[in-house]
Tab-separated table of C-alpha atoms and ligand atoms in Angstrom:
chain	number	residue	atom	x	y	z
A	916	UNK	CA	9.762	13.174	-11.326
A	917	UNK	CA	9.038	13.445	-7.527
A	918	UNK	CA	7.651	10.581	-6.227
A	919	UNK	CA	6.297	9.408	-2.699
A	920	UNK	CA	5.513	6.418	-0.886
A	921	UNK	CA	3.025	6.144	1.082
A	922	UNK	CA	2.514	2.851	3.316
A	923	UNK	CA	1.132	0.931	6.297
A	924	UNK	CA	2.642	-2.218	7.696
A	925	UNK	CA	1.571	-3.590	10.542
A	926	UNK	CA	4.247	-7.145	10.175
A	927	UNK	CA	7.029	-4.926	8.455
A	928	UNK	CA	6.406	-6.914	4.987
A	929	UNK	CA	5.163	-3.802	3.610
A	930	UNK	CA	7.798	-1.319	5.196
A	931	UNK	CA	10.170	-3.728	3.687
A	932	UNK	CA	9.283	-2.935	0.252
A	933	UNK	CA	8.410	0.462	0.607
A	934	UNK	CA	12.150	1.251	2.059
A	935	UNK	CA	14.368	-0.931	-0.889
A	936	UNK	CA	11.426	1.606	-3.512
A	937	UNK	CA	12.761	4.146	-1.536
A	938	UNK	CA	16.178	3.657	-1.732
A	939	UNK	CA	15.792	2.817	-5.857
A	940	UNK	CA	13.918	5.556	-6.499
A	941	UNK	CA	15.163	8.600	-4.448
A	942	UNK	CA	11.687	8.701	-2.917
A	943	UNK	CA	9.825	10.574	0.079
A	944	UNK	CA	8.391	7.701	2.407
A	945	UNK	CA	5.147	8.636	4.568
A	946	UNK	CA	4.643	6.052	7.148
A	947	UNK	CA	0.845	5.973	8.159
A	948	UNK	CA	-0.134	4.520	11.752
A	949	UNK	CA	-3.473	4.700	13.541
A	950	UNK	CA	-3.631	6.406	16.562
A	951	UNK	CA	-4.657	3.373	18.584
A	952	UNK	CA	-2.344	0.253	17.118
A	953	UNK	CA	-3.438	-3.149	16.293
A	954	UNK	CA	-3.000	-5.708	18.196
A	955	UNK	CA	-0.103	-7.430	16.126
A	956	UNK	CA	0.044	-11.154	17.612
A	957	UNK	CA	-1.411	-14.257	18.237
A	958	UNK	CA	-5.517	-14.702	16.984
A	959	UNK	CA	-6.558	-11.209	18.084
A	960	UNK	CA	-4.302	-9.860	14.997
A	961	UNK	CA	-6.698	-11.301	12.388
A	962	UNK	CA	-9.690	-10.798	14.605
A	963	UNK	CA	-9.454	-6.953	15.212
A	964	UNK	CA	-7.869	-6.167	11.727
A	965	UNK	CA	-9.974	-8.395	10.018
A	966	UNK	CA	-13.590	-7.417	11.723
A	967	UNK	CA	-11.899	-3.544	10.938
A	968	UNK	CA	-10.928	-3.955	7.527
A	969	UNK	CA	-14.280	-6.097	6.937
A	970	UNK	CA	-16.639	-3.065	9.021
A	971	UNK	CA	-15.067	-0.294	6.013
A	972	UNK	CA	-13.356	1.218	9.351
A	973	UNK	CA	-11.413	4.531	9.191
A	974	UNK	CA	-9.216	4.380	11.792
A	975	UNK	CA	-7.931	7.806	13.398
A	976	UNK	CA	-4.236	8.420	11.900
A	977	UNK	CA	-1.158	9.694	13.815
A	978	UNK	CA	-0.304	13.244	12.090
A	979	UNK	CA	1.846	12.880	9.609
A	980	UNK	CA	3.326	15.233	6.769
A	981	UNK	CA	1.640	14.685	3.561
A	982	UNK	CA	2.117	17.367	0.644
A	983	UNK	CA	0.651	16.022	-2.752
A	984	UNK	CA	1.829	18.913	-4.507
A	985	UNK	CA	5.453	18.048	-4.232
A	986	UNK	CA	5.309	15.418	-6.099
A	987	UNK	CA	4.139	13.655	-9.718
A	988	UNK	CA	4.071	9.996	-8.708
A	989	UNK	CA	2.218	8.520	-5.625
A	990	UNK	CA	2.702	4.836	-4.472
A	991	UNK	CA	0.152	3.179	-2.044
A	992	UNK	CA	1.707	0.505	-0.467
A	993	UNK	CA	0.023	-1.778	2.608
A	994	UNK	CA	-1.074	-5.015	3.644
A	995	UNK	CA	-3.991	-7.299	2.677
A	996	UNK	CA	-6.972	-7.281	5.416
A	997	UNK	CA	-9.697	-9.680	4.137
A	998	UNK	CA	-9.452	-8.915	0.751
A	999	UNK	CA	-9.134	-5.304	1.634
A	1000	UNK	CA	-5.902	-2.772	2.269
A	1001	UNK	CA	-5.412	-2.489	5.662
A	1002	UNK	CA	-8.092	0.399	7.006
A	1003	UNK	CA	-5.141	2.737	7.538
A	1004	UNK	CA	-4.520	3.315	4.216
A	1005	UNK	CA	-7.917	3.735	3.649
A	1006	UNK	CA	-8.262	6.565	6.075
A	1007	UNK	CA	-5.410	8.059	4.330
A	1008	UNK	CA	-6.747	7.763	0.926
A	1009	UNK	CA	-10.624	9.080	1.851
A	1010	UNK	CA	-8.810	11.790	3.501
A	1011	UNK	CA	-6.252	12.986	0.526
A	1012	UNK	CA	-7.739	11.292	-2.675
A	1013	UNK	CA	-9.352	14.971	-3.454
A	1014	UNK	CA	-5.900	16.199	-3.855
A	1015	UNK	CA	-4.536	13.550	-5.693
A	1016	UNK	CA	-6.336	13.600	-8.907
A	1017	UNK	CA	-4.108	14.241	-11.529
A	1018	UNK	CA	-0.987	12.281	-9.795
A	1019	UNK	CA	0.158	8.863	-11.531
A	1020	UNK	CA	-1.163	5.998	-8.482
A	1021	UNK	CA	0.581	3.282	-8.362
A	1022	UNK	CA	-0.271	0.659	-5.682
A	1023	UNK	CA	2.175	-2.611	-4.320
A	1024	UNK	CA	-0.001	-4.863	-1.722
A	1025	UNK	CA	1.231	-7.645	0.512
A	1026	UNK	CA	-0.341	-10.806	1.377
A	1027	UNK	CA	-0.109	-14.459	2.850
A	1028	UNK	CA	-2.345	-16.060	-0.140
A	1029	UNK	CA	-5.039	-13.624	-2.088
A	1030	UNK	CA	-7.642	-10.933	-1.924
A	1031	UNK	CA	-4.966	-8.131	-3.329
A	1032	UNK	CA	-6.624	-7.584	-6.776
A	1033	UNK	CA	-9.959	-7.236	-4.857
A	1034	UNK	CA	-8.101	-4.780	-2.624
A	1035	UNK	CA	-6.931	-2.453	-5.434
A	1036	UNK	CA	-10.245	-2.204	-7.364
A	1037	UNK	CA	-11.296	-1.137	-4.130
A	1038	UNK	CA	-9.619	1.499	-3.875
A	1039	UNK	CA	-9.904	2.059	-7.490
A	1040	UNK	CA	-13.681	2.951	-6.561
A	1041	UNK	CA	-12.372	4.751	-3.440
A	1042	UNK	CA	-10.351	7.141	-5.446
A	1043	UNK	CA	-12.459	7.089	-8.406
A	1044	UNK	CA	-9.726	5.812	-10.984
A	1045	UNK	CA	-9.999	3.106	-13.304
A	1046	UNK	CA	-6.286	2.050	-13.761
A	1047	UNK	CA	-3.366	2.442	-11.514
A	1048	UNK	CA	-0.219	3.561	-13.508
A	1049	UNK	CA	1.530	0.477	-11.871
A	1050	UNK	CA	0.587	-2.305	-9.518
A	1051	UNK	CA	2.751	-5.252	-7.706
A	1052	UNK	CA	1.753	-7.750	-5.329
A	1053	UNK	CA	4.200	-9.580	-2.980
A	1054	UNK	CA	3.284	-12.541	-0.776
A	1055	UNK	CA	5.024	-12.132	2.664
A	1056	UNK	CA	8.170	-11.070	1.120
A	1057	UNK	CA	9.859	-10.377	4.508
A	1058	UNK	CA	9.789	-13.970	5.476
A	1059	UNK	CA	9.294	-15.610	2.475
A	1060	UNK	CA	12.723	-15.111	0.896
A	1061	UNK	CA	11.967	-15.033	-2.475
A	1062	UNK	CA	14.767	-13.528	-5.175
A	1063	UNK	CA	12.229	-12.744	-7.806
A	1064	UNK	CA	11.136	-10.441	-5.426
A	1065	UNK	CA	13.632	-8.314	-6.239
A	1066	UNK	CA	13.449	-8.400	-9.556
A	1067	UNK	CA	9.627	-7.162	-9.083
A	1068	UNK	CA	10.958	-4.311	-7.273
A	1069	UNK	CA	13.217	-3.291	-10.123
A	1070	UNK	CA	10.789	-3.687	-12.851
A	1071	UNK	CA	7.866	-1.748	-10.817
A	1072	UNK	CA	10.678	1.253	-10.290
A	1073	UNK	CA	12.236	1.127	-13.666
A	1074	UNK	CA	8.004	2.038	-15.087
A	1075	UNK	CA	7.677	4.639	-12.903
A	1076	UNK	CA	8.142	7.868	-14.633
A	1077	UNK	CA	8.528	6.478	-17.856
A	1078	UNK	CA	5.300	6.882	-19.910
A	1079	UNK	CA	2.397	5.515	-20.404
A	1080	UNK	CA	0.253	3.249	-17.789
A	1081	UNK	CA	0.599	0.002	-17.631
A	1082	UNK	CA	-0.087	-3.007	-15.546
A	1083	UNK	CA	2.767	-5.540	-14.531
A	1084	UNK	CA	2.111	-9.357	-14.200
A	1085	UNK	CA	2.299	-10.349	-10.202
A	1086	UNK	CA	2.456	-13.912	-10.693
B	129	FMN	C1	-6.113	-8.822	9.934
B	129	FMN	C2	-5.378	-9.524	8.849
B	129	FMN	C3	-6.074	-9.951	7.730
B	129	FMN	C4	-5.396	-10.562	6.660
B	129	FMN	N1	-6.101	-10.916	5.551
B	129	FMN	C5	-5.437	-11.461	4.484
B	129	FMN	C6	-6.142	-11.797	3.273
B	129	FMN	O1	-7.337	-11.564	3.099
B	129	FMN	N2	-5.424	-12.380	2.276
B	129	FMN	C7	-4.095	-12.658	2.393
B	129	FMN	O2	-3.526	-13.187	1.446
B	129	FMN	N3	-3.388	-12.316	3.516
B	129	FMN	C8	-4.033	-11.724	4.559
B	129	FMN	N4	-3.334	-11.375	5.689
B	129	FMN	C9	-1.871	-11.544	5.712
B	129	FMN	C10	-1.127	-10.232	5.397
B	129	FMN	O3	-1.731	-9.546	4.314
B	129	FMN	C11	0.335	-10.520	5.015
B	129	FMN	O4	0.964	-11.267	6.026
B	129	FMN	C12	1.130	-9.263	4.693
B	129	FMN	O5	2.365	-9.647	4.094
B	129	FMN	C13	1.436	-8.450	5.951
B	129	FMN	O6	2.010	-7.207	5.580
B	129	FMN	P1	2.713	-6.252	6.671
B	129	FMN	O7	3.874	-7.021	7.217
B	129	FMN	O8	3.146	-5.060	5.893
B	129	FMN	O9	1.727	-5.944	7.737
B	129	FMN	C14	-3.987	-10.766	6.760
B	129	FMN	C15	-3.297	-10.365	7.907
B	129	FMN	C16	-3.974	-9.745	8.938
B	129	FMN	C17	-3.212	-9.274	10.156
């Protein structure tokens, strides 16, 4: 089963996890980036991200190769924005959800605290599904060392291919 990941970070907490999928899995990684970053420090961080992720923005994306028909499995992975994913990945998914149907969507999220289940029904609505085939959440996992983190990691991989949907426990 082909599989690809597909991911903003802005912090690196979700490139983090996207890359040790990657390297478990055998999977394609897509980076997405707006055109016009973020600022990424200091109070402006949660002010422009958070006013964009709060505004339903659709940032303009760098190009970047995309092709849904290569693969069977496709896992969203980004960052929290006030109880939203990070506009990014929104742009991507209202611009490639139409050729998605029919793939297995799995979804990881990263976060300081909470908002990520309100995130992924979300896009649920976005993408018009009403169960992901896996999900995972992660709180800051690049600076809060954490080893059941990669346990999490193993268990999201070892569903993916293997049958039917189903939904992991994040706590
Ligand atoms: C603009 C902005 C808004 C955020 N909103 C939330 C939030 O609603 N809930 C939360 O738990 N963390 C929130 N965070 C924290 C990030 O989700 C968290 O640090 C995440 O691990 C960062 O992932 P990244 O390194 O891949 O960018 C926010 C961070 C930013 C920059």
């Amino acid at each position: 089963m082909n599989t690809a990941i597909v991911y903003y970070s802005m912090l690196g907490n979700s490139e983090m996890i996207a890359e040790k999928m990657a390297a478990k899995l055998g999977a394609d990684v897509i980076r997405i980036e707006p055109d016009k970053a973020y600022p990424d420090k200091g109070a402006k961080k949660f002010l422009w991200g958070g006013k964009s992720a709060v505004m339903g923005e659709r940032p303009v994306l760098k190009p970047y190769e995309f092709d849904p028909d290569k693969y069977d499995n496709i896992i969203i992975g980004f960052p929290v924005w006030a109880s939203r994913p990070a506009p990014p990945i929104c742009t991507f998914l209202s611009d490639q959800k139409d050729k998605m149907s029919g793939k297995k969507i799995f979804v990881f999220a990263c976060q300081s605290g909470n908002g990520a289940e309100k995130a992924f029904d979300r896009i649920k609505k976005m993408i018009g599904i009403e169960k992901f085939a896996g999900e995972m959440i992660f709180i800051d996992p690049k600076t809060r060392v954490n080893a059941d983190n990669d346990r999490k990691i193993d268990s999201f991989c070892e569903n993916i291919g293997n049958g039917p949907a189903s939904r992991f426990s994040t706590k």
